[in-house]
CSV table of C-alpha atoms in Angstrom, one decimal:
chain,number,residue,atom,x,y,z
F,1,MET,CA,-13.3,-4.6,-26.1
F,2,ASN,CA,-10.1,-4.0,-28.1
F,3,PRO,CA,-7.2,-5.5,-26.0
F,4,THR,CA,-4.7,-3.0,-27.3
F,5,PRO,CA,-5.3,-0.3,-24.6
F,6,ILE,CA,-5.0,-2.9,-21.9
F,7,ARG,CA,-1.6,-4.0,-23.2
F,8,LEU,CA,-0.4,-0.4,-23.4
F,9,MET,CA,-1.7,0.3,-19.8
F,10,THR,CA,0.1,-2.8,-18.6
F,11,ALA,CA,3.3,-1.7,-20.2
F,12,ALA,CA,3.0,1.7,-18.6
F,13,ILE,CA,2.4,0.1,-15.2
F,14,LEU,CA,5.5,-2.2,-15.6
F,15,THR,CA,7.6,0.8,-16.7
F,16,ALA,CA,6.6,2.8,-13.6
F,17,ALA,CA,7.3,-0.2,-11.4
F,18,CYS,CA,10.7,-0.7,-13.0
F,19,VAL,CA,11.6,2.9,-12.3
F,20,LEU,CA,10.7,2.5,-8.6
F,21,LEU,CA,12.7,-0.8,-8.4
F,22,SER,CA,15.7,0.9,-10.1
F,23,ALA,CA,15.7,3.6,-7.5
F,24,ALA,CA,15.5,1.1,-4.7
F,25,ALA,CA,18.2,-1.0,-6.2
F,26,ALA,CA,20.5,2.0,-6.5
F,27,GLY,CA,20.3,2.5,-2.7
F,28,GLN,CA,21.0,-1.1,-1.7
F,29,PRO,CA,24.4,-2.1,-0.3
F,30,ASN,CA,26.4,-4.4,-2.5
F,31,ASP,CA,27.9,-7.5,-0.9
F,32,GLU,CA,30.4,-8.2,-3.6
F,33,PRO,CA,31.8,-11.8,-3.8
F,34,VAL,CA,35.5,-12.5,-4.0
F,35,ARG,CA,36.7,-11.9,-7.5
F,36,PRO,CA,38.9,-14.5,-9.3
F,37,ALA,CA,42.6,-13.8,-9.1
F,38,PRO,CA,44.3,-12.7,-12.3
F,39,THR,CA,46.5,-15.7,-12.8
F,40,ILE,CA,47.3,-18.2,-15.5
F,41,GLU,CA,45.5,-20.9,-13.6
F,42,THR,CA,42.3,-18.7,-13.7
F,43,LEU,CA,42.6,-18.2,-17.4
F,44,LEU,CA,43.1,-21.9,-18.1
F,45,ALA,CA,40.0,-22.7,-16.1
F,46,ARG,CA,38.0,-19.7,-17.3
F,47,PRO,CA,39.0,-18.8,-20.9
F,48,ASP,CA,36.0,-16.4,-20.9
F,49,LEU,CA,38.0,-14.1,-18.6
F,50,ARG,CA,40.9,-13.7,-21.0
F,51,PRO,CA,41.4,-10.2,-22.5
F,52,ALA,CA,40.7,-9.8,-26.2
F,53,ALA,CA,44.2,-8.4,-26.8
F,54,VAL,CA,47.5,-7.9,-25.2
F,55,THR,CA,50.6,-5.8,-25.8
F,56,ALA,CA,54.0,-7.3,-26.7
F,57,LEU,CA,56.7,-6.4,-24.1
F,58,LYS,CA,59.6,-7.4,-26.4
F,59,ASP,CA,60.4,-7.7,-30.0
F,60,PHE,CA,59.6,-10.9,-31.8
F,61,ASN,CA,61.7,-11.9,-34.7
F,62,PHE,CA,60.7,-14.8,-37.1
F,63,GLY,CA,62.3,-16.6,-40.0
F,64,GLY,CA,61.8,-14.9,-43.3
F,65,GLY,CA,62.2,-11.4,-41.9
F,66,ASP,CA,58.8,-11.2,-40.1
F,67,ARG,CA,59.0,-9.1,-37.0
F,68,ILE,CA,56.6,-8.0,-34.3
F,69,ALA,CA,57.8,-4.8,-32.5
F,70,LYS,CA,57.7,-4.3,-28.8
F,71,GLY,CA,54.5,-2.3,-28.0
F,72,THR,CA,52.4,-3.9,-30.7
F,73,GLU,CA,48.9,-4.9,-29.7
F,74,LEU,CA,48.0,-8.4,-30.6
F,75,ARG,CA,44.8,-10.4,-30.5
F,76,VAL,CA,44.7,-13.3,-28.0
F,77,HIS,CA,43.9,-16.4,-29.9
F,78,ASP,CA,44.2,-18.9,-27.1
F,79,ILE,CA,45.7,-19.6,-23.6
F,80,GLU,CA,47.6,-22.9,-23.3
F,81,PRO,CA,49.6,-24.3,-20.4
F,82,GLY,CA,52.8,-23.6,-22.3
F,83,GLY,CA,52.1,-20.0,-23.3
F,84,ILE,CA,49.8,-17.5,-24.9
F,85,VAL,CA,48.8,-17.9,-28.6
F,86,LEU,CA,48.7,-14.6,-30.4
F,87,ASP,CA,47.2,-13.5,-33.7
F,88,THR,CA,49.0,-10.9,-35.8
F,89,GLY,CA,46.3,-10.8,-38.4
F,90,GLU,CA,48.6,-12.6,-40.8
F,91,PHE,CA,49.7,-15.6,-38.7
F,92,ILE,CA,49.5,-16.9,-35.2
F,93,PHE,CA,52.4,-17.8,-32.9
F,94,GLN,CA,53.0,-18.8,-29.2
F,95,ALA,CA,54.8,-16.5,-26.8
F,96,ALA,CA,55.8,-16.8,-23.1
F,97,PHE,CA,53.2,-15.3,-20.8
F,98,GLU,CA,55.7,-12.9,-19.3
F,99,ASP,CA,56.5,-11.4,-22.8
F,100,THR,CA,53.1,-9.8,-22.8
F,101,ASP,CA,51.0,-7.7,-20.4
F,102,LEU,CA,48.5,-10.6,-20.2
F,103,LEU,CA,48.1,-10.6,-16.4
F,104,ASP,CA,47.8,-6.8,-16.2
F,105,ARG,CA,45.1,-6.9,-18.9
F,106,THR,CA,43.3,-9.8,-17.1
F,107,ALA,CA,43.3,-7.9,-13.8
F,108,GLU,CA,41.9,-4.8,-15.6
F,109,LEU,CA,39.2,-6.9,-17.2
F,110,ILE,CA,38.2,-8.7,-14.0
F,111,GLY,CA,38.1,-5.4,-12.1
F,112,SER,CA,35.8,-3.9,-14.7
F,113,LEU,CA,33.2,-6.6,-14.6
F,114,SER,CA,30.2,-6.7,-12.2
F,115,PRO,CA,29.8,-9.8,-10.0
F,116,ALA,CA,26.9,-11.0,-12.2
F,117,ALA,CA,29.1,-10.6,-15.3
F,118,ILE,CA,32.0,-12.5,-13.7
F,119,ALA,CA,29.7,-15.4,-12.7
F,120,LEU,CA,28.4,-15.7,-16.3
F,121,THR,CA,30.3,-18.4,-18.1
F,122,LEU,CA,30.0,-19.5,-21.7
F,123,ASP,CA,28.2,-22.7,-20.6
F,124,ASP,CA,25.7,-20.5,-18.6
F,125,LEU,CA,25.2,-18.1,-21.5
F,126,ARG,CA,24.5,-20.9,-24.0
F,127,ASP,CA,21.4,-21.7,-21.9
F,128,ARG,CA,20.4,-18.0,-21.6
F,129,PRO,CA,19.1,-16.9,-25.1
F,130,ASP,CA,17.4,-14.0,-23.4
F,131,LEU,CA,20.9,-12.5,-23.1
F,132,TRP,CA,22.0,-13.3,-26.7
F,133,PRO,CA,22.6,-10.3,-28.9
F,134,THR,CA,21.2,-10.4,-32.4
F,135,ARG,CA,24.3,-8.7,-33.9
F,136,LEU,CA,27.9,-9.5,-33.1
F,137,THR,CA,31.3,-8.2,-34.1
F,138,LEU,CA,33.9,-10.6,-35.5
F,139,GLN,CA,37.1,-10.2,-33.5
F,140,ALA,CA,39.5,-11.9,-36.0
F,141,GLY,CA,39.5,-12.0,-39.8
F,142,MET,CA,38.6,-15.2,-41.6
F,143,GLU,CA,39.8,-16.4,-45.1
F,144,PHE,CA,38.2,-19.2,-47.0
F,145,THR,CA,39.6,-21.6,-49.6
F,146,ASP,CA,37.8,-19.8,-52.4
F,147,GLY,CA,39.6,-16.5,-51.5
F,148,THR,CA,36.6,-15.0,-49.7
F,149,ARG,CA,37.7,-13.0,-46.7
F,150,ILE,CA,35.7,-11.6,-43.8
F,151,ASP,CA,37.6,-8.9,-42.0
F,152,ALA,CA,37.9,-8.4,-38.2
F,153,GLY,CA,35.3,-5.9,-37.1
F,154,SER,CA,32.7,-7.2,-39.5
F,155,THR,CA,29.1,-7.4,-38.2
F,156,LEU,CA,27.5,-10.8,-38.0
F,157,ALA,CA,23.9,-11.9,-37.2
F,158,LEU,CA,23.7,-14.6,-34.6
F,159,ARG,CA,21.4,-17.4,-35.7
F,160,ASP,CA,21.7,-20.1,-33.1
F,161,TRP,CA,23.9,-21.6,-30.4
F,162,LYS,CA,24.1,-25.3,-29.9
F,163,GLY,CA,27.1,-27.2,-28.5
F,164,PRO,CA,30.5,-25.4,-28.2
F,165,THR,CA,30.1,-23.3,-31.4
F,166,ILE,CA,27.7,-20.6,-32.6
F,167,ASP,CA,26.0,-20.2,-36.0
F,168,ALA,CA,26.2,-16.8,-37.5
F,169,VAL,CA,25.6,-15.2,-40.9
F,170,VAL,CA,27.0,-12.1,-42.7
F,171,PRO,CA,23.9,-9.9,-42.9
F,172,GLY,CA,22.6,-9.5,-46.4
F,173,THR,CA,24.2,-12.7,-47.6
F,174,SER,CA,23.9,-16.5,-47.4
F,175,THR,CA,27.4,-16.8,-45.9
F,176,LEU,CA,26.9,-19.1,-42.9
F,177,LEU,CA,29.7,-19.3,-40.3
F,178,THR,CA,30.4,-21.7,-37.4
F,179,LEU,CA,32.4,-19.9,-34.8
F,180,ASP,CA,34.0,-20.1,-31.4
F,181,PRO,CA,31.9,-17.6,-29.3
F,182,LEU,CA,35.2,-16.1,-28.1
F,183,ASP,CA,36.0,-15.1,-31.7
F,184,THR,CA,33.2,-12.6,-31.4
F,185,ASP,CA,32.1,-10.0,-28.8
F,186,LEU,CA,29.0,-12.1,-27.9
F,187,LEU,CA,30.1,-12.6,-24.3
F,188,ASP,CA,31.0,-8.9,-23.8
F,189,LEU,CA,27.6,-7.8,-25.1
F,190,ALA,CA,25.8,-10.4,-23.0
F,191,ARG,CA,27.6,-9.3,-19.8
F,192,LYS,CA,26.7,-5.7,-20.4
F,193,ASP,CA,23.1,-6.7,-20.8
F,194,LEU,CA,23.2,-8.8,-17.7
F,195,THR,CA,24.9,-6.1,-15.7
F,196,SER,CA,22.2,-3.6,-16.8
F,197,LYS,CA,19.4,-6.0,-15.8
F,198,ALA,CA,21.0,-7.1,-12.5
F,199,SER,CA,21.5,-3.4,-11.5
F,200,GLY,CA,17.8,-2.8,-11.5
F,201,LEU,CA,18.3,0.1,-13.9
F,202,TYR,CA,17.0,-1.8,-17.0
F,203,CYS,CA,13.4,-0.9,-17.9
F,204,GLY,CA,13.2,-2.2,-21.4
F,205,PRO,CA,11.0,-5.0,-22.6
F,206,ASP,CA,12.3,-8.5,-22.0
F,207,VAL,CA,12.0,-9.8,-25.6
F,208,PRO,CA,13.2,-13.4,-26.3
F,209,PHE,CA,16.1,-13.8,-28.7
F,210,PHE,CA,14.0,-15.6,-31.4
F,211,LYS,CA,11.6,-12.7,-31.8
F,212,ARG,CA,14.3,-10.1,-31.5
F,213,SER,CA,16.2,-11.7,-34.3
F,214,ILE,CA,13.2,-11.7,-36.5
F,215,GLN,CA,12.4,-8.1,-35.7
F,216,HIS,CA,16.0,-7.1,-36.5
F,217,ALA,CA,16.0,-9.1,-39.8
F,218,ILE,CA,12.8,-7.4,-40.9
F,219,GLY,CA,14.0,-4.0,-39.8
F,220,SER,CA,12.3,-1.1,-41.5
F,221,GLU,CA,10.8,-3.3,-44.3
F,222,THR,CA,7.5,-3.6,-42.4
F,223,ASP,CA,5.0,-0.9,-41.7
F,224,ASP,CA,4.1,0.4,-38.2
F,225,THR,CA,1.0,-1.8,-37.9
F,226,ARG,CA,3.0,-4.9,-38.6
F,227,HIS,CA,5.8,-3.8,-36.2
F,228,ILE,CA,3.2,-3.4,-33.4
F,229,ARG,CA,1.6,-6.8,-34.2
F,230,LEU,CA,5.0,-8.5,-34.2
F,231,ALA,CA,6.1,-6.8,-31.0
F,232,GLU,CA,2.8,-7.8,-29.2
F,233,ALA,CA,2.7,-11.3,-30.6
F,234,ASP,CA,2.3,-14.2,-28.1
F,235,TYR,CA,2.2,-16.6,-31.1
F,236,LEU,CA,4.2,-16.5,-34.4
F,237,LEU,CA,3.2,-18.4,-37.5
F,238,ILE,CA,6.4,-18.9,-39.5
F,239,TYR,CA,5.5,-19.6,-43.1
F,240,ARG,CA,8.2,-20.8,-45.6
F,241,GLY,CA,7.1,-21.0,-49.2
F,242,SER,CA,8.2,-20.1,-52.7
F,243,SER,CA,6.7,-18.7,-56.0
F,244,ILE,CA,7.3,-22.0,-57.8
F,245,CYS,CA,5.5,-24.2,-55.2
F,246,PRO,CA,1.9,-25.2,-56.4
F,247,ARG,CA,1.0,-26.2,-52.9
F,248,CYS,CA,2.0,-22.8,-51.6
F,249,GLU,CA,-0.1,-21.2,-54.3
F,250,ARG,CA,-3.1,-23.1,-52.9
F,251,PHE,CA,-2.3,-22.5,-49.3
F,252,THR,CA,-1.4,-18.8,-49.3
F,253,PRO,CA,-5.0,-17.6,-50.1
F,254,LYS,CA,-6.3,-19.8,-47.3
F,255,LEU,CA,-3.9,-18.3,-44.8
F,256,ILE,CA,-4.7,-14.7,-46.0
F,257,ASP,CA,-8.4,-15.3,-45.4
F,258,ALA,CA,-7.7,-16.8,-41.9
F,259,TYR,CA,-5.2,-14.0,-41.1
F,260,GLU,CA,-7.6,-11.2,-42.0
F,261,ASP,CA,-10.4,-12.9,-40.0
F,262,LEU,CA,-8.3,-13.6,-36.9
F,263,ALA,CA,-6.6,-10.2,-36.9
F,264,LYS,CA,-10.0,-8.5,-36.4
F,265,LYS,CA,-10.5,-10.4,-33.1
F,266,HIS,CA,-6.9,-10.9,-31.8
F,267,ASP,CA,-3.9,-8.7,-31.7
F,268,ASN,CA,-1.5,-11.1,-30.1
F,269,PHE,CA,-0.3,-13.1,-33.1
F,270,GLU,CA,1.6,-12.4,-36.3
F,271,VAL,CA,2.5,-14.4,-39.5
F,272,VAL,CA,6.1,-14.1,-40.7
F,273,PHE,CA,6.9,-15.2,-44.2
F,274,VAL,CA,10.5,-16.5,-44.9
F,275,SER,CA,11.1,-17.0,-48.6
F,276,ASP,CA,12.5,-20.3,-50.1
F,277,ASP,CA,12.8,-18.7,-53.5
F,278,ARG,CA,16.2,-18.8,-55.3
F,279,SER,CA,16.4,-15.2,-56.2
F,280,ALA,CA,15.3,-11.8,-54.9
F,281,SER,CA,13.4,-11.0,-58.1
F,282,ALA,CA,11.3,-14.2,-57.7
F,283,HIS,CA,10.7,-13.3,-54.1
F,284,GLN,CA,9.6,-9.7,-54.9
F,285,SER,CA,7.3,-11.0,-57.7
F,286,TYR,CA,5.6,-13.4,-55.3
F,287,MET,CA,5.1,-10.7,-52.8
F,288,HIS,CA,3.5,-8.4,-55.4
F,289,LYS,CA,1.3,-11.2,-56.8
F,290,THR,CA,0.0,-12.5,-53.4
F,291,GLU,CA,-0.2,-9.2,-51.5
F,292,MET,CA,0.6,-10.9,-48.3
F,293,PRO,CA,-0.9,-8.8,-45.4
F,294,TRP,CA,1.6,-10.0,-42.7
F,295,SER,CA,5.3,-9.5,-41.9
F,296,VAL,CA,7.8,-10.5,-44.5
F,297,VAL,CA,11.5,-11.0,-44.0
F,298,PRO,CA,13.5,-9.2,-46.7
F,299,TYR,CA,15.1,-11.6,-49.1
F,300,THR,CA,18.6,-10.3,-48.2
F,301,ASN,CA,18.0,-11.2,-44.6
F,302,ILE,CA,16.3,-14.6,-44.8
F,303,TYR,CA,19.3,-16.3,-43.2
F,304,ALA,CA,19.6,-13.7,-40.5
F,305,ALA,CA,16.1,-14.4,-39.0
F,306,ALA,CA,17.2,-16.7,-36.1
F,307,ASN,CA,17.0,-20.4,-37.2
F,308,THR,CA,13.8,-20.1,-39.3
F,309,LYS,CA,15.7,-21.4,-42.4
F,310,SER,CA,16.9,-24.5,-40.5
F,311,LEU,CA,13.7,-25.6,-38.9
F,312,PRO,CA,13.0,-29.2,-39.9
F,313,GLY,CA,10.8,-30.1,-42.9
F,314,ARG,CA,11.1,-31.6,-46.3
F,315,GLN,CA,8.3,-30.2,-48.5
F,316,LEU,CA,6.9,-26.7,-49.0
F,317,PRO,CA,4.9,-25.1,-47.7
F,318,LEU,CA,6.4,-25.4,-44.2
F,319,VAL,CA,4.4,-23.8,-41.5
F,320,TYR,CA,5.4,-23.6,-37.8
F,321,LEU,CA,3.4,-22.2,-34.9
F,322,VAL,CA,5.9,-21.0,-32.3
F,323,THR,CA,6.2,-19.0,-29.2
F,324,PRO,CA,8.3,-15.8,-29.1
F,325,ASP,CA,11.3,-17.8,-27.8
F,326,GLY,CA,11.1,-20.1,-30.8
F,327,THR,CA,9.5,-23.1,-29.1
F,328,VAL,CA,7.6,-25.0,-31.8
F,329,ILE,CA,4.0,-25.6,-30.7
F,330,ASP,CA,2.9,-27.3,-33.9
F,331,THR,CA,4.2,-27.8,-37.4
F,332,LYS,CA,2.7,-28.9,-40.7
F,333,GLU,CA,4.1,-29.3,-44.2
F,334,SER,CA,2.8,-29.9,-47.7
F,335,ASN,CA,-0.9,-30.6,-48.1
F,336,ASP,CA,-1.4,-30.7,-44.3
F,337,ALA,CA,-0.3,-27.0,-43.9
F,338,ASP,CA,-3.8,-25.6,-43.5
F,339,ARG,CA,-4.4,-27.8,-40.4
F,340,ILE,CA,-2.1,-25.5,-38.5
F,341,ILE,CA,-4.5,-22.6,-39.1
F,342,ARG,CA,-7.0,-24.5,-36.9
F,343,THR,CA,-4.3,-24.9,-34.2
F,344,LEU,CA,-3.6,-21.2,-34.3
F,345,ARG,CA,-7.3,-20.4,-34.1
F,346,ARG,CA,-7.8,-22.7,-31.1
F,347,LYS,CA,-4.8,-21.2,-29.3
F,348,LEU,CA,-6.1,-17.7,-29.8
F,349,GLU,CA,-9.6,-18.4,-28.8
F,350,ASP,CA,-8.6,-20.3,-25.7
F,351,ALA,CA,-6.2,-17.6,-24.5
């Protein structure tokens, strides 16, 4: 029996159940907890509750003729015990708290958040990749020593989050950035997602970040059949190779044969190719030559597909069998790469 109709039926049942739960949730009383007070002490302890911007309540005059007029909206760079650090877009400076509408903005922000959103801290969010958005907006411009500038409002692709900083990339480039999460709208987007789910009104699929990131990176470059296979996959085989790798040349036909055989029997896996070529033309030539039947990340987005380009390994081909959340089940490299096909086959047949 083809398992696809069963999957579709299950999805329909879950959707119907979600609608019923949403209706029930809408009628339930809300015992809202006490909200944090909009104070400087709160902001020092919870920088995630600071507003993104404030308004100057006085004129600021600086040496050299620089001037910030009363009523100007300024980005909040940081909150320190001695004052608020503001970003003009050209330079940063510290001001007294009372010289801005910081506390009014803080009260407005806290009042707009759901209890679940208020409870979500940066430390909590780092351990909740199910809430990570795949695309972010940069809140403040960045300039590099080579003169390159990334303007505020630019879209970034989130790649990973470990420790206090996030890894992001400018889509369509290899420009990698290490950022403070508060320099983006990551937390705002996650809070909106969490509020939607906590309300019981969210009926969409719960797709892990790793898979969502790959899906977003591939975008419209893959056909409907591959989109469906990727969406339904319980196992992903991430394959990194290049057109100038002799071992890849020997391995790719083996993987194509295995893929075509397994795809006839199982619809819950997909292979995703991430190029290690040094140019888009070499990548395209390799795709044309090998006629890979699986999903391929476009060359312009190879750094935007989660952390697939930073998974450990020294020698191509690199092959990783992973779950949709990016957990590596097995990995092989070089001449041992074809062994992972047996691991995939065993996993699919035992499921």
